[in-house]
PDB file of C-alpha atoms in Angstrom:
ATOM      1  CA  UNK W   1     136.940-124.055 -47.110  1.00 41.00           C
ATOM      2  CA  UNK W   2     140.224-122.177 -46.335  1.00 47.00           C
ATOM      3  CA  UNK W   3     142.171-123.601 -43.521  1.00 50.00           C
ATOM      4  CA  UNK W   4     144.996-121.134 -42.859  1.00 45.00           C
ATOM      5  CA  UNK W   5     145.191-117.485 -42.784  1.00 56.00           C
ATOM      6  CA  UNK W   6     146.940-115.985 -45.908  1.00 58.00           C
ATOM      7  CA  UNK W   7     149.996-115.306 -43.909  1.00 63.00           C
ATOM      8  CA  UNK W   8     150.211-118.827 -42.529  1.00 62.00           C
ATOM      9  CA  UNK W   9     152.675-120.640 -44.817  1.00 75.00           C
ATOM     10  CA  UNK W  10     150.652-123.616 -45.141  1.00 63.00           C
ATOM     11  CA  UNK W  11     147.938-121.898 -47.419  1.00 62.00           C
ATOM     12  CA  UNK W  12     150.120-122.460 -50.187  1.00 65.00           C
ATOM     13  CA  UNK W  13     149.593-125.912 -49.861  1.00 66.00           C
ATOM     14  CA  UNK W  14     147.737-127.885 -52.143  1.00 57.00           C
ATOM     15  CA  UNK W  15     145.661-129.612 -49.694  1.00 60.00           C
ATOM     16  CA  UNK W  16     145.028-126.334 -48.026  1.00 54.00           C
ATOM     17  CA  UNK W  17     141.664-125.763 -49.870  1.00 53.00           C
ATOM     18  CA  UNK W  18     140.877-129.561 -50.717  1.00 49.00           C
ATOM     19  CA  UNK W  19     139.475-132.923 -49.167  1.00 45.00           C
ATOM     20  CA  UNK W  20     136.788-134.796 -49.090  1.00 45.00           C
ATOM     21  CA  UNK W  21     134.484-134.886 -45.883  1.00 41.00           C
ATOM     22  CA  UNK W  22     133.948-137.387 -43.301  1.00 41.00           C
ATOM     23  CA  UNK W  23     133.101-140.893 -44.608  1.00 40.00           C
ATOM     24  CA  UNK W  24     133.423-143.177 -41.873  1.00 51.00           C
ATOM     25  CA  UNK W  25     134.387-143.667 -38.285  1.00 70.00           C
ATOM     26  CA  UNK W  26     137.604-141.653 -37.405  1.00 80.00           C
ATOM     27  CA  UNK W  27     139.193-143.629 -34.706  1.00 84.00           C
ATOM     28  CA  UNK W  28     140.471-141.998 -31.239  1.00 89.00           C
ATOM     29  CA  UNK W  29     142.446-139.284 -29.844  1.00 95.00           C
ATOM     30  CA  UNK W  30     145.335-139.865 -27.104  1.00 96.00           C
ATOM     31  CA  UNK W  31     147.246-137.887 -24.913  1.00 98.00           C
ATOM     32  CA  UNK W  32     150.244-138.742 -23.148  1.00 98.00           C
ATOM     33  CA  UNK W  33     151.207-136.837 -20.479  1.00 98.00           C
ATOM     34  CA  UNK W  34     154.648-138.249 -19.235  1.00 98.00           C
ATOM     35  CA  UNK W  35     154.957-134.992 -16.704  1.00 98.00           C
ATOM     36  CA  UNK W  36     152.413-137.267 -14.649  1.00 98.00           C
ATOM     37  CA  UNK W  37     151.655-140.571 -16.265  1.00 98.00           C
ATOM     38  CA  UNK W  38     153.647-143.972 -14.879  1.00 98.00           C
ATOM     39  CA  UNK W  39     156.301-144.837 -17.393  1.00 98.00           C
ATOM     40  CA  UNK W  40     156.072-148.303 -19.516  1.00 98.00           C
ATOM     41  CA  UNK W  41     159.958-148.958 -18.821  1.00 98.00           C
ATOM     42  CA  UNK W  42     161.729-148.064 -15.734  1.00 97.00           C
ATOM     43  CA  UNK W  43     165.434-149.212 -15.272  1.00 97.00           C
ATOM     44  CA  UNK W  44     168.253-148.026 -12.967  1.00 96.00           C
ATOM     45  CA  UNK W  45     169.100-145.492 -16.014  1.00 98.00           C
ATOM     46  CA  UNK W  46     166.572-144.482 -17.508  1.00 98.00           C
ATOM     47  CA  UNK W  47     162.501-144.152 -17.400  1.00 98.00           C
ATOM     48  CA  UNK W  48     160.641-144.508 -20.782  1.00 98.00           C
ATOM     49  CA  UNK W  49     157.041-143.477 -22.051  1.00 98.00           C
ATOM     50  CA  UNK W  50     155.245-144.993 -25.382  1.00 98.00           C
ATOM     51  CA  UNK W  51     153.026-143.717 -27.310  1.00 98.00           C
ATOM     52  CA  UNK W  52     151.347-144.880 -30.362  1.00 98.00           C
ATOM     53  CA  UNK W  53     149.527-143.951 -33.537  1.00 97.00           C
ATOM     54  CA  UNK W  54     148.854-146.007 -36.547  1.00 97.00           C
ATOM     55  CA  UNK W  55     151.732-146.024 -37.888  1.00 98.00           C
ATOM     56  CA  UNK W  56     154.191-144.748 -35.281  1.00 98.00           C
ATOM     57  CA  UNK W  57     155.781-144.991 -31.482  1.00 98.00           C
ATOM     58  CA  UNK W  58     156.827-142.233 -29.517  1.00 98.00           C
ATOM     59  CA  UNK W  59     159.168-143.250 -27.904  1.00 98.00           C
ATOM     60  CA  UNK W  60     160.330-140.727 -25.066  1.00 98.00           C
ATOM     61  CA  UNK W  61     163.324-141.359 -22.182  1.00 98.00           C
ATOM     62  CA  UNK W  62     164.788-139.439 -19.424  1.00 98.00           C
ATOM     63  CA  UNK W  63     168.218-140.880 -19.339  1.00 98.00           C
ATOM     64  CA  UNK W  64     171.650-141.092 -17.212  1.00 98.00           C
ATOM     65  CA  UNK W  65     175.292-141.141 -18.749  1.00 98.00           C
ATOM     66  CA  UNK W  66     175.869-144.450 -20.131  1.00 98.00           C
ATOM     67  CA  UNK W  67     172.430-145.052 -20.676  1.00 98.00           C
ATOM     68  CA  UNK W  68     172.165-147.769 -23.651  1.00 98.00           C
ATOM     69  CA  UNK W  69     169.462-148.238 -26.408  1.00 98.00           C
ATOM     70  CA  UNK W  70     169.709-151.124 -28.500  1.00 98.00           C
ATOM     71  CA  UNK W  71     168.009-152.510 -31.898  1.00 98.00           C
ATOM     72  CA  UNK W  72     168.449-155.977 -32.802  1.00 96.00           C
ATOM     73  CA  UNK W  73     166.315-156.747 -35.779  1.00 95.00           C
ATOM     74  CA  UNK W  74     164.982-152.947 -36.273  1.00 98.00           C
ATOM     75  CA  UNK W  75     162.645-153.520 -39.631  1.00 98.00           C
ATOM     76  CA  UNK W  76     163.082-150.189 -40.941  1.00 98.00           C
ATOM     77  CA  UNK W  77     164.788-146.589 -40.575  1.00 98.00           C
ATOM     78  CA  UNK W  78     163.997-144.913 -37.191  1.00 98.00           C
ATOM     79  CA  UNK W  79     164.765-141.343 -36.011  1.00 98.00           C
ATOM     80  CA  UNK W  80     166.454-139.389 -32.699  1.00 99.00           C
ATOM     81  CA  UNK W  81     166.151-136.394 -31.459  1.00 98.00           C
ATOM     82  CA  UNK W  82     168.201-135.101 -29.163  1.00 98.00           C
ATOM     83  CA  UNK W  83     166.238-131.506 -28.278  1.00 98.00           C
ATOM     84  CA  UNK W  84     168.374-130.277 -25.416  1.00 97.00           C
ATOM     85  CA  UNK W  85     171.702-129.097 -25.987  1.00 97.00           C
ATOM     86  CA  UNK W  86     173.438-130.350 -23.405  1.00 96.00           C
ATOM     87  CA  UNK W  87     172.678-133.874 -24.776  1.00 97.00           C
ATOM     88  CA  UNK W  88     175.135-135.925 -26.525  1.00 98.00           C
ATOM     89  CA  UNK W  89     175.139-139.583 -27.677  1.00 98.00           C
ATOM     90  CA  UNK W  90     177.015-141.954 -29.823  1.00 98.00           C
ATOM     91  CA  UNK W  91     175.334-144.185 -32.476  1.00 98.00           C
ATOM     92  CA  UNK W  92     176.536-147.314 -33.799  1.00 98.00           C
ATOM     93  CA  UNK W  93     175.364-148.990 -36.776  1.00 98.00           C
ATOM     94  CA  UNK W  94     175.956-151.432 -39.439  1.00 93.00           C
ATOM     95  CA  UNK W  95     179.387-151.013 -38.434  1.00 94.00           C
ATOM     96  CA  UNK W  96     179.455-147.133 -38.502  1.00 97.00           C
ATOM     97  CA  UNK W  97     179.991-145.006 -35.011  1.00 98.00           C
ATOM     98  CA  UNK W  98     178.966-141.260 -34.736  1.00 98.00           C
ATOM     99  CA  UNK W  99     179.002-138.683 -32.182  1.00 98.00           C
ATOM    100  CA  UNK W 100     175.824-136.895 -32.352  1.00 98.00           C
ATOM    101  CA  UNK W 101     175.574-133.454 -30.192  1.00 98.00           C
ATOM    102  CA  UNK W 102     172.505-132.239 -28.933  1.00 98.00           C
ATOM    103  CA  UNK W 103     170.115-129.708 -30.753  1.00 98.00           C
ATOM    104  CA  UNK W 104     169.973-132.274 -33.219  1.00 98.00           C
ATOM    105  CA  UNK W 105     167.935-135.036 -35.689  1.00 98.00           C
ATOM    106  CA  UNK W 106     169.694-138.399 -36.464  1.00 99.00           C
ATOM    107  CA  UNK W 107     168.419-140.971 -38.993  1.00 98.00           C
ATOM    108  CA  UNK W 108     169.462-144.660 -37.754  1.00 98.00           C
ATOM    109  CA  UNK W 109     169.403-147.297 -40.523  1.00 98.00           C
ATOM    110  CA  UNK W 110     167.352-150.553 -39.839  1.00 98.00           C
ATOM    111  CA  UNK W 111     168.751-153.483 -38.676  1.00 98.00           C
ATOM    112  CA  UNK W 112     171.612-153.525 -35.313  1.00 98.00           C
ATOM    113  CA  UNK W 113     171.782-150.430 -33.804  1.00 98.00           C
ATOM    114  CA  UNK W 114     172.745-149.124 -30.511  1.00 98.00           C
ATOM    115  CA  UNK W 115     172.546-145.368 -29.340  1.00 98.00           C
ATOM    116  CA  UNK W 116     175.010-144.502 -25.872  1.00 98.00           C
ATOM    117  CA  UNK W 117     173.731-141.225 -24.316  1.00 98.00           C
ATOM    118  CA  UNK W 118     176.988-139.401 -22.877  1.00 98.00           C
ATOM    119  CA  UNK W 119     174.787-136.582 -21.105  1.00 96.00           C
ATOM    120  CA  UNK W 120     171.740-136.657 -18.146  1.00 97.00           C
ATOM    121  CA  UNK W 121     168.883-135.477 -19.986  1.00 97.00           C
ATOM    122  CA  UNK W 122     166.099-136.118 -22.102  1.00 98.00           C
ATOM    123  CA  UNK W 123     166.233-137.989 -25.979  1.00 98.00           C
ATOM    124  CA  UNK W 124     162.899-138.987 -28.194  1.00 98.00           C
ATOM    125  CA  UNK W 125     163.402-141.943 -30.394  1.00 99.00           C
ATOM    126  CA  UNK W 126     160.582-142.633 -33.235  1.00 99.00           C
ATOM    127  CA  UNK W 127     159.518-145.920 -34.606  1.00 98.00           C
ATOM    128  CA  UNK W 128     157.276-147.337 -36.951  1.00 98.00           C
ATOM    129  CA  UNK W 129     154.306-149.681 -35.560  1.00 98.00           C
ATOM    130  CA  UNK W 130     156.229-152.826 -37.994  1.00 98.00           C
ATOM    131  CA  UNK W 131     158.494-153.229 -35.229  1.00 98.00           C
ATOM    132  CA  UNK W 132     156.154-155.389 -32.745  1.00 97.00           C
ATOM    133  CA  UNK W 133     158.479-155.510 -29.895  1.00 98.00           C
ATOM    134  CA  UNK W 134     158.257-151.228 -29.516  1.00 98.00           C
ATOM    135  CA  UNK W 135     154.174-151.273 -30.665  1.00 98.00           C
ATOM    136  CA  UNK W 136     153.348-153.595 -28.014  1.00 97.00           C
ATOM    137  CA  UNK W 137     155.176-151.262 -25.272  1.00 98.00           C
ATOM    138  CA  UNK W 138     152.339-148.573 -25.972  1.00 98.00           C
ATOM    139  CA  UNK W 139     150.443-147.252 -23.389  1.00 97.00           C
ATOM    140  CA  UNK W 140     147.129-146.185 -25.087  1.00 97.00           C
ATOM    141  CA  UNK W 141     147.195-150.150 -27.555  1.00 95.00           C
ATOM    142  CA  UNK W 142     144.077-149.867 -27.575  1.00 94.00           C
ATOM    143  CA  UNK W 143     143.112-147.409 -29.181  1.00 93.00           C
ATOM    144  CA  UNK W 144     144.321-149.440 -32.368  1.00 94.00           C
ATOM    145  CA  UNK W 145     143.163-153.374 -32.815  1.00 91.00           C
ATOM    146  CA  UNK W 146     143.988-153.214 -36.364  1.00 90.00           C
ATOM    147  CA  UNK W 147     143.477-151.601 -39.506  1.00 89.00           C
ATOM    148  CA  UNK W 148     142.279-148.356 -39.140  1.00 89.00           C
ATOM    149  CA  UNK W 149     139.512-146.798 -41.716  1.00 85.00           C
ATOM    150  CA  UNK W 150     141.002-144.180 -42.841  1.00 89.00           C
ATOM    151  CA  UNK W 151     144.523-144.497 -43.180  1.00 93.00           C
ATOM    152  CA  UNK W 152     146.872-146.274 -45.838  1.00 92.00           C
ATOM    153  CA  UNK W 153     149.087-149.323 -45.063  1.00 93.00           C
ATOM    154  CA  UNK W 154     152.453-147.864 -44.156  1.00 96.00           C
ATOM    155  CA  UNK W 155     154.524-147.829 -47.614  1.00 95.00           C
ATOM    156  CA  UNK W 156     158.148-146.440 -46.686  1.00 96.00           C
ATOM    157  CA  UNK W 157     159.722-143.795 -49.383  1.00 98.00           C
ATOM    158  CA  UNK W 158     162.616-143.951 -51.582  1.00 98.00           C
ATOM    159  CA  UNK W 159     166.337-145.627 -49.864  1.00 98.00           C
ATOM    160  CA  UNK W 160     168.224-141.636 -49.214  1.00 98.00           C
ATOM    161  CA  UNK W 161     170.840-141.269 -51.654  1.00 98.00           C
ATOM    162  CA  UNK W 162     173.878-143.225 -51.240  1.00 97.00           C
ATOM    163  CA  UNK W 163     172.049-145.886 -49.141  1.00 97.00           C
ATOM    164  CA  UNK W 164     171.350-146.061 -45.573  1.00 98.00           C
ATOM    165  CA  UNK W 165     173.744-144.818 -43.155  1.00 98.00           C
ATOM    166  CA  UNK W 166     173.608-142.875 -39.863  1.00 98.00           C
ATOM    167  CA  UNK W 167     172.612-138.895 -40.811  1.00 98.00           C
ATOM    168  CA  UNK W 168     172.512-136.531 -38.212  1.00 98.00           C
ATOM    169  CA  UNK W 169     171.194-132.606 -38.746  1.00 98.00           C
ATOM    170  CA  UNK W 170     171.440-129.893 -36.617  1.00 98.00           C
ATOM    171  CA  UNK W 171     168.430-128.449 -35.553  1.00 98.00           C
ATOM    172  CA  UNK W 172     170.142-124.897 -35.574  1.00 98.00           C
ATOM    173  CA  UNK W 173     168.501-123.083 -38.471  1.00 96.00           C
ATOM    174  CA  UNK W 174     167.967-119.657 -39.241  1.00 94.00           C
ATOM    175  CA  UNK W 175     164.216-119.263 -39.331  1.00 91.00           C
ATOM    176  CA  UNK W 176     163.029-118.226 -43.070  1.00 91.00           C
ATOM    177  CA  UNK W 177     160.132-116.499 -44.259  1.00 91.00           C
ATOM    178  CA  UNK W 178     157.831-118.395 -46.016  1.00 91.00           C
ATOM    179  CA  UNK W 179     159.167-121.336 -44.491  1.00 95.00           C
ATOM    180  CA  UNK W 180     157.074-123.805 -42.282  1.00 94.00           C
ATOM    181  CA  UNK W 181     159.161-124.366 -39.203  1.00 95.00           C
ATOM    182  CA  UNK W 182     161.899-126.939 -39.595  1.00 98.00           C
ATOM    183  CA  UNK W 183     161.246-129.946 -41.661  1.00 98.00           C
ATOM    184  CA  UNK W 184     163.261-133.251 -41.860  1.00 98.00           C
ATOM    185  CA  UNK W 185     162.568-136.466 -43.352  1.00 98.00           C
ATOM    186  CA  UNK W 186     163.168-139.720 -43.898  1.00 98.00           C
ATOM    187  CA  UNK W 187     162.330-143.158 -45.606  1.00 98.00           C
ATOM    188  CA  UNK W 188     159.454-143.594 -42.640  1.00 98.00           C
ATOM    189  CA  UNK W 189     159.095-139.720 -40.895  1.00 98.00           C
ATOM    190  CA  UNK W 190     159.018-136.892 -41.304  1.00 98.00           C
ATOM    191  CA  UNK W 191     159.494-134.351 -38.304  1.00 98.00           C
ATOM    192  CA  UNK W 192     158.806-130.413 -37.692  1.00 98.00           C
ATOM    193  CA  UNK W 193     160.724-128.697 -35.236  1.00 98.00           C
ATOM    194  CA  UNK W 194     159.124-125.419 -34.250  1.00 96.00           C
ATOM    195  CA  UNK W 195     160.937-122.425 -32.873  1.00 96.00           C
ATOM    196  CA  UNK W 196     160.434-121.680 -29.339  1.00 97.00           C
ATOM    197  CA  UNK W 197     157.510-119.241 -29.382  1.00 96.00           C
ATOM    198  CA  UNK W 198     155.623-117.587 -26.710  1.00 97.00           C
ATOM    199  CA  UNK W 199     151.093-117.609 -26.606  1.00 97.00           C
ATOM    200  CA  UNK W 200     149.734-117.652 -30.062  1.00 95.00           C
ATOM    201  CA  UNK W 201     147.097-114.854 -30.984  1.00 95.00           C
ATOM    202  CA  UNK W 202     143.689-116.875 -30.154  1.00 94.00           C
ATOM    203  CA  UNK W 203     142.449-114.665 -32.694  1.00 95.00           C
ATOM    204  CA  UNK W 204     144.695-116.561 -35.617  1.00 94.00           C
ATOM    205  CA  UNK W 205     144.285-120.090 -34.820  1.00 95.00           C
ATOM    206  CA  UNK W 206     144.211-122.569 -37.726  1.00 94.00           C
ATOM    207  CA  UNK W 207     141.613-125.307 -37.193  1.00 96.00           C
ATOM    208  CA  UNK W 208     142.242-127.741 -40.220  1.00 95.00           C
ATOM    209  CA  UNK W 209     142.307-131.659 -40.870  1.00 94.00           C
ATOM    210  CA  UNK W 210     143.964-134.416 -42.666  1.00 95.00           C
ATOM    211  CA  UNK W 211     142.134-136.650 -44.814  1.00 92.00           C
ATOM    212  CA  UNK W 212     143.777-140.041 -44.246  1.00 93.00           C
ATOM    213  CA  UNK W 213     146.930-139.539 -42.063  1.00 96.00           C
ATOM    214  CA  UNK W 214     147.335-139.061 -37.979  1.00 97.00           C
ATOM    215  CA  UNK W 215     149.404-136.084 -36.412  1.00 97.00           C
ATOM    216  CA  UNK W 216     151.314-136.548 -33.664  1.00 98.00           C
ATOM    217  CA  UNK W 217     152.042-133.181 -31.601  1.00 98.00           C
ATOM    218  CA  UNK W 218     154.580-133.740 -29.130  1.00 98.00           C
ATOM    219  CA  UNK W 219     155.132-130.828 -26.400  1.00 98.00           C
ATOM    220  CA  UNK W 220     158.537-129.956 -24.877  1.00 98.00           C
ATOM    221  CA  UNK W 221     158.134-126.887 -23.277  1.00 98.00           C
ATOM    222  CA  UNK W 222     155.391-124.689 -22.054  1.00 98.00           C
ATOM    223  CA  UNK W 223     151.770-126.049 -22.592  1.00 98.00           C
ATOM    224  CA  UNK W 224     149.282-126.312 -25.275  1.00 98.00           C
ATOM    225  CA  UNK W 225     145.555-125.656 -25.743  1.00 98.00           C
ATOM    226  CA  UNK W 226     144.755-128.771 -28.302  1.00 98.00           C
ATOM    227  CA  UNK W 227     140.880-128.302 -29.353  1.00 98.00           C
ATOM    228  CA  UNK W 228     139.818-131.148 -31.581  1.00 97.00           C
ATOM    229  CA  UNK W 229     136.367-131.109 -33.195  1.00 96.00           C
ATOM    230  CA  UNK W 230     134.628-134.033 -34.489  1.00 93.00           C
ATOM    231  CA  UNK W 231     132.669-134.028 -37.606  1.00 91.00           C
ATOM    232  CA  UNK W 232     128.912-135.289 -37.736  1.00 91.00           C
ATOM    233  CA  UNK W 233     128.875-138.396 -39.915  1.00 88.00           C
ATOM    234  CA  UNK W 234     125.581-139.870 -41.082  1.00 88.00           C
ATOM    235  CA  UNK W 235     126.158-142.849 -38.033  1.00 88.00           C
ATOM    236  CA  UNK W 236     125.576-140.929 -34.830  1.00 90.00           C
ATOM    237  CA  UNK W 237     127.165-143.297 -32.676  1.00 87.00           C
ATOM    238  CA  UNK W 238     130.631-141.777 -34.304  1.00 84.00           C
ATOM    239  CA  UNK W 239     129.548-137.855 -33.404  1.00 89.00           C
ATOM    240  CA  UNK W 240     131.444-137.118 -30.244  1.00 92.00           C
ATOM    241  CA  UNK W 241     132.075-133.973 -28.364  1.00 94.00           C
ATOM    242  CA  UNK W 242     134.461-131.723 -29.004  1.00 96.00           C
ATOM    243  CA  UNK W 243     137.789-131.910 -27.325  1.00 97.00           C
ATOM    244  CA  UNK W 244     139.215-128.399 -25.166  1.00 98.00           C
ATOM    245  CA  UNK W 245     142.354-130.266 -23.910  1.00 98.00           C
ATOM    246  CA  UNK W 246     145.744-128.467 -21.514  1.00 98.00           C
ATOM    247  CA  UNK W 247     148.464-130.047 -21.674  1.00 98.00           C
ATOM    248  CA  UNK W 248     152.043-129.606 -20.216  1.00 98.00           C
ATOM    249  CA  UNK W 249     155.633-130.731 -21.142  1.00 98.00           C
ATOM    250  CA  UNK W 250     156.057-132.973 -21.812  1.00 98.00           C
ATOM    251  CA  UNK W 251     153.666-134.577 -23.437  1.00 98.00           C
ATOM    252  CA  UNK W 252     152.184-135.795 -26.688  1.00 98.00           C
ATOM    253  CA  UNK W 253     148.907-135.625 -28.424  1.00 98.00           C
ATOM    254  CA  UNK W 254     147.971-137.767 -31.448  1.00 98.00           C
ATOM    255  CA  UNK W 255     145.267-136.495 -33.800  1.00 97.00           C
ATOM    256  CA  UNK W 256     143.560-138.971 -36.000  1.00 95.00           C
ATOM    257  CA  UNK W 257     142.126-137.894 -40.096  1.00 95.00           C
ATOM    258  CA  UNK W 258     139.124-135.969 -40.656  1.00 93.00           C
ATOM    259  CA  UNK W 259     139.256-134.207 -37.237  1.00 95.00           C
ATOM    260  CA  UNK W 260     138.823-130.913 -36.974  1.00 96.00           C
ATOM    261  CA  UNK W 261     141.767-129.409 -34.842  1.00 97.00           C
ATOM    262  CA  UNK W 262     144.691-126.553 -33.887  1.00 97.00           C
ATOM    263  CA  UNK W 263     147.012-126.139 -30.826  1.00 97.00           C
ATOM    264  CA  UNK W 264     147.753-123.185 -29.308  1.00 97.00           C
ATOM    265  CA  UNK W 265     151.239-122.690 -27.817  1.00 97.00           C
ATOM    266  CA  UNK W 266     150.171-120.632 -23.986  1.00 97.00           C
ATOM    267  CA  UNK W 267     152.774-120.328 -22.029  1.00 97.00           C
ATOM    268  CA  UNK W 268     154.252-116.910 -21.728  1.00 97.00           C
ATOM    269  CA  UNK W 269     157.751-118.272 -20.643  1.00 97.00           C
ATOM    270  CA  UNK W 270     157.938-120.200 -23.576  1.00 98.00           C
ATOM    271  CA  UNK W 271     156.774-123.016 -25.662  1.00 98.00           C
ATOM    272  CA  UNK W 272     158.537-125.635 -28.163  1.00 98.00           C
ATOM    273  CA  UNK W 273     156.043-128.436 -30.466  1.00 98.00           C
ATOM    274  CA  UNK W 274     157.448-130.734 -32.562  1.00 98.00           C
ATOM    275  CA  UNK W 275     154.877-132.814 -35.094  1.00 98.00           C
ATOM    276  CA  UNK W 276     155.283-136.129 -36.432  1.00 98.00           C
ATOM    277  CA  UNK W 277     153.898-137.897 -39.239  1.00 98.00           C
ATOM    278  CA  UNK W 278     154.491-141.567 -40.796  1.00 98.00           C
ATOM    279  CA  UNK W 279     154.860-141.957 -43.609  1.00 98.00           C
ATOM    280  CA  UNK W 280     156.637-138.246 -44.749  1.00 98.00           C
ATOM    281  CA  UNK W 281     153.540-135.664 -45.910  1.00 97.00           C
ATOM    282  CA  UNK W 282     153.431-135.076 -49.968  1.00 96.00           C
ATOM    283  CA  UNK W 283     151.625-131.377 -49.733  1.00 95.00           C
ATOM    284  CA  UNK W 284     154.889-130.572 -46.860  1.00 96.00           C
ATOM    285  CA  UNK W 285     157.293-132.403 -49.394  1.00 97.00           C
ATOM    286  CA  UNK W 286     155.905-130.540 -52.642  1.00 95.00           C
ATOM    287  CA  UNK W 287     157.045-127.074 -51.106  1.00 96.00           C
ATOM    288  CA  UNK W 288     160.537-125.808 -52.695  1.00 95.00           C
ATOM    289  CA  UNK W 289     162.901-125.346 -49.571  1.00 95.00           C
ATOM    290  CA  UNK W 290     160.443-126.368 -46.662  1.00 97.00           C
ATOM    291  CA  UNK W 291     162.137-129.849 -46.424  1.00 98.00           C
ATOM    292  CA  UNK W 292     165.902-129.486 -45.311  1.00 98.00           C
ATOM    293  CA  UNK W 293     167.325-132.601 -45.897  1.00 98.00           C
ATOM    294  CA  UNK W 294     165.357-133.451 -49.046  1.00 98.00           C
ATOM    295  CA  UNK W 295     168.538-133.761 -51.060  1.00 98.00           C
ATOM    296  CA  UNK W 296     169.330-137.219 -48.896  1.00 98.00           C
ATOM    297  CA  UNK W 297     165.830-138.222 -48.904  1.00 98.00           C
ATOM    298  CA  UNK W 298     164.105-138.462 -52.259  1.00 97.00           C
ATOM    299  CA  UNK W 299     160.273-137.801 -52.549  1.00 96.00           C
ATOM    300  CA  UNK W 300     158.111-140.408 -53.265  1.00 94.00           C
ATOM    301  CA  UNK W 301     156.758-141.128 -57.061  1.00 90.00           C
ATOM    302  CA  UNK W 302     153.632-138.608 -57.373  1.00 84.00           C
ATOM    303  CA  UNK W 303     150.619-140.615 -58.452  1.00 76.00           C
ATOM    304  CA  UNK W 304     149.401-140.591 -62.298  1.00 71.00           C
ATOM    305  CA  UNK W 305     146.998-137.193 -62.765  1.00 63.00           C
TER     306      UNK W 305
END
C-alpha cells in the first residue's frame, strides 16, 4: 500500500511501500496537553511537563532568567531545543561552556551537565527512558510497565565524530525541495523541525505507520487534528476505536507502531510540529541530504541483506 502522495518526500523512502501487518497488541496513545494539564515540577523558576514513550521523555519547561537544569549521572547523550528566538542559554559540560542562542538544537554529552537559561521563555529538553530519575517524572507511566511488544531495546548509534562534546545547530535553514523538513540527529534522537505552515489540504493527508518504533509529535504553535486508526488484530480485545483528537500548543502526542495515523496542521494563523524518535530512523537516515548534521553523527551499521 502507498503511504504518501508522490509529491510527499517521504515516498522515496524505502519503508514507504513496505511492512508487515499487525501481529500483536500495539500498546497506547498519549497526549499531553501542557496548555491545560498540571505540571509534574513546579519551582519558583520554572514549571515543567513530562512526557513519555518507550524509549524517550519529553521534557518541556517554561522558564525565568537564571533558571538552572542540572545532570548528575546523565547515562547517555540528550538534546535541547531552544524554539523561540528570544531564548538563550549557556551549557556546561565535561568541562566545556557554550552560549547557545535561540532558534536552535544542542546535543549535551552524558554524564555532568548543567544548562543556565539567560531569557523568559520556553526550552524542550529530550531524554532517553535509561535515565530513571527523568522516566519516573512522567505523567502518563503507565502507559508503559515494561517491555513493550513491538519495539526494540534502545541500542544508541555510533559516538559523533571527534567524540562527545556540546554541538549546537541552528534551526535557520533554507527550506529545500525534496527535502523532509529539518532533520538532526544524534547518538539517541533524532528530531524534525517543520516550517511554520498554515491548514494542510484535508484532501492530501498521509495516513501511514511504523512497524516497530513510537512517534512523538510535539505541537508549538497553532493546533493539530491527530487521527489515529487502529488495526483489527485476530485478538479483539486489542481492536479499539479510532482516535479524531484537537489539540493546542503546546502539546505532545505520542503514536505507538502499527497504528494507522496523520496530523493535520489547522490553524490559519499558523502552526509549527516538531517529531521525535529514539533511537534515530534508518529509512530518514538513508536519504542523501535529509539529515543535516549527519557528518557529526555517523549512521548506524545497516544489517546483513
Amino acid at each position: 500500500m502507498t503511504m504518501y502522495e508522490t509529491d510527499d518526500p517521504r515516498s522515496s523512502l524505502s519503508t514507504a511501500n513496505s511492512g508487515s501487518g499487525p501481529v500483536s497488541a500495539f500498546g497506547a496513545s498519549s497526549y499531553g496537553r501542557y496548555y491545560e494539564d498540571e505540571p509534574q515540577e513546579s519551582a519558583h523558576d520554572h514549571r515543567t511537563w513530562y512526557t513519555r514513550g518507550q524509549n524517550f521523555v519529553v521534557a518541556y519547561s517554561e522558564v525565568e532568567p537564571g533558571t538552572v537544569f542540572e545532570r548528575r549521572d546523565q547515562v547517555d547523550e540528550y538534546v535541547l531545543l531552544l524554539h523561540d528566538e528570544d531564548m538563550a542559554a549557556t551549557v556546561e559540560a565535561n568541562g566545556e561552556t557554550v552560549e547557545v542562542p535561540g532558534f536552535s538544537i544542542t546535543m549535551i554529552p552524558p554524564g555532568e551537565s548543567r544548562i543556565t537559561c539567560k531569557s523568559a521563555g520556553t526550552i524542550v529538553r529530550l531524554i532517553t527512558t535509561r535515565n530513571e530519575d527523568i522516566r519516573d517524572k512522567a505523567a502518563n507511566g503507565e502507559n508503559y510497565p515494561g517491555v513493550h511488544p513491538q519495539i526494540p531495546d534502545l541500542e544508541a548509534w555510533p559516538t559523533p565524530v571527534g567524540g562527545f562534546r556540546i554541538r549546537t545547530y541552528s534551526l535557520d535553514v533554507p527550506d529545500e525541495e525534496g527535502r523532509f523538513g529539518k532533520i538532526f540527529r544524534c547518538t539517541t534522537f533524532m528530531v524534525n523541525v517543520f516550517p511554520e505552515q498554515g491548514p494542510r489540504d484535508i484532501a492530501k493527508l498521509s495516513p501511514h505507520h511504523h512497524d516497530d518504533f513510537e512517534q512523538c509529535s510535539l505541537a508549538l504553535k497553532g493546533f493539530y487534528m491527530h487521527h489515529l486508526r487502529w488495526p483489527w488484530i485476530a485478538d479483539q480485545r486489542e481492536w479499539r476505536d479510532d482516535e479524531h483528537v484537537r489539540v493546542e500548543s503546546p502539546s505532545v502526542c505520542v503514536i505507538p507502531p502499527k497504528v494507522i495515523h496523520t496530523s493535520a496542521p489547522s490553524d490559519a494563523e499558523g502552526n509549527v510540529l516538531v517529531d521525535i524518535f529514539s533511537p534515530p530512523r534508518e529509512d530518514f537516515s538513508d536519504m542523501e541530504g535529509w539529515v543535516l548534521n549527519a557528518d557529526d553523527y555517523p549512521r548506524k551499521a545497516r544489517e546483513p541483506a
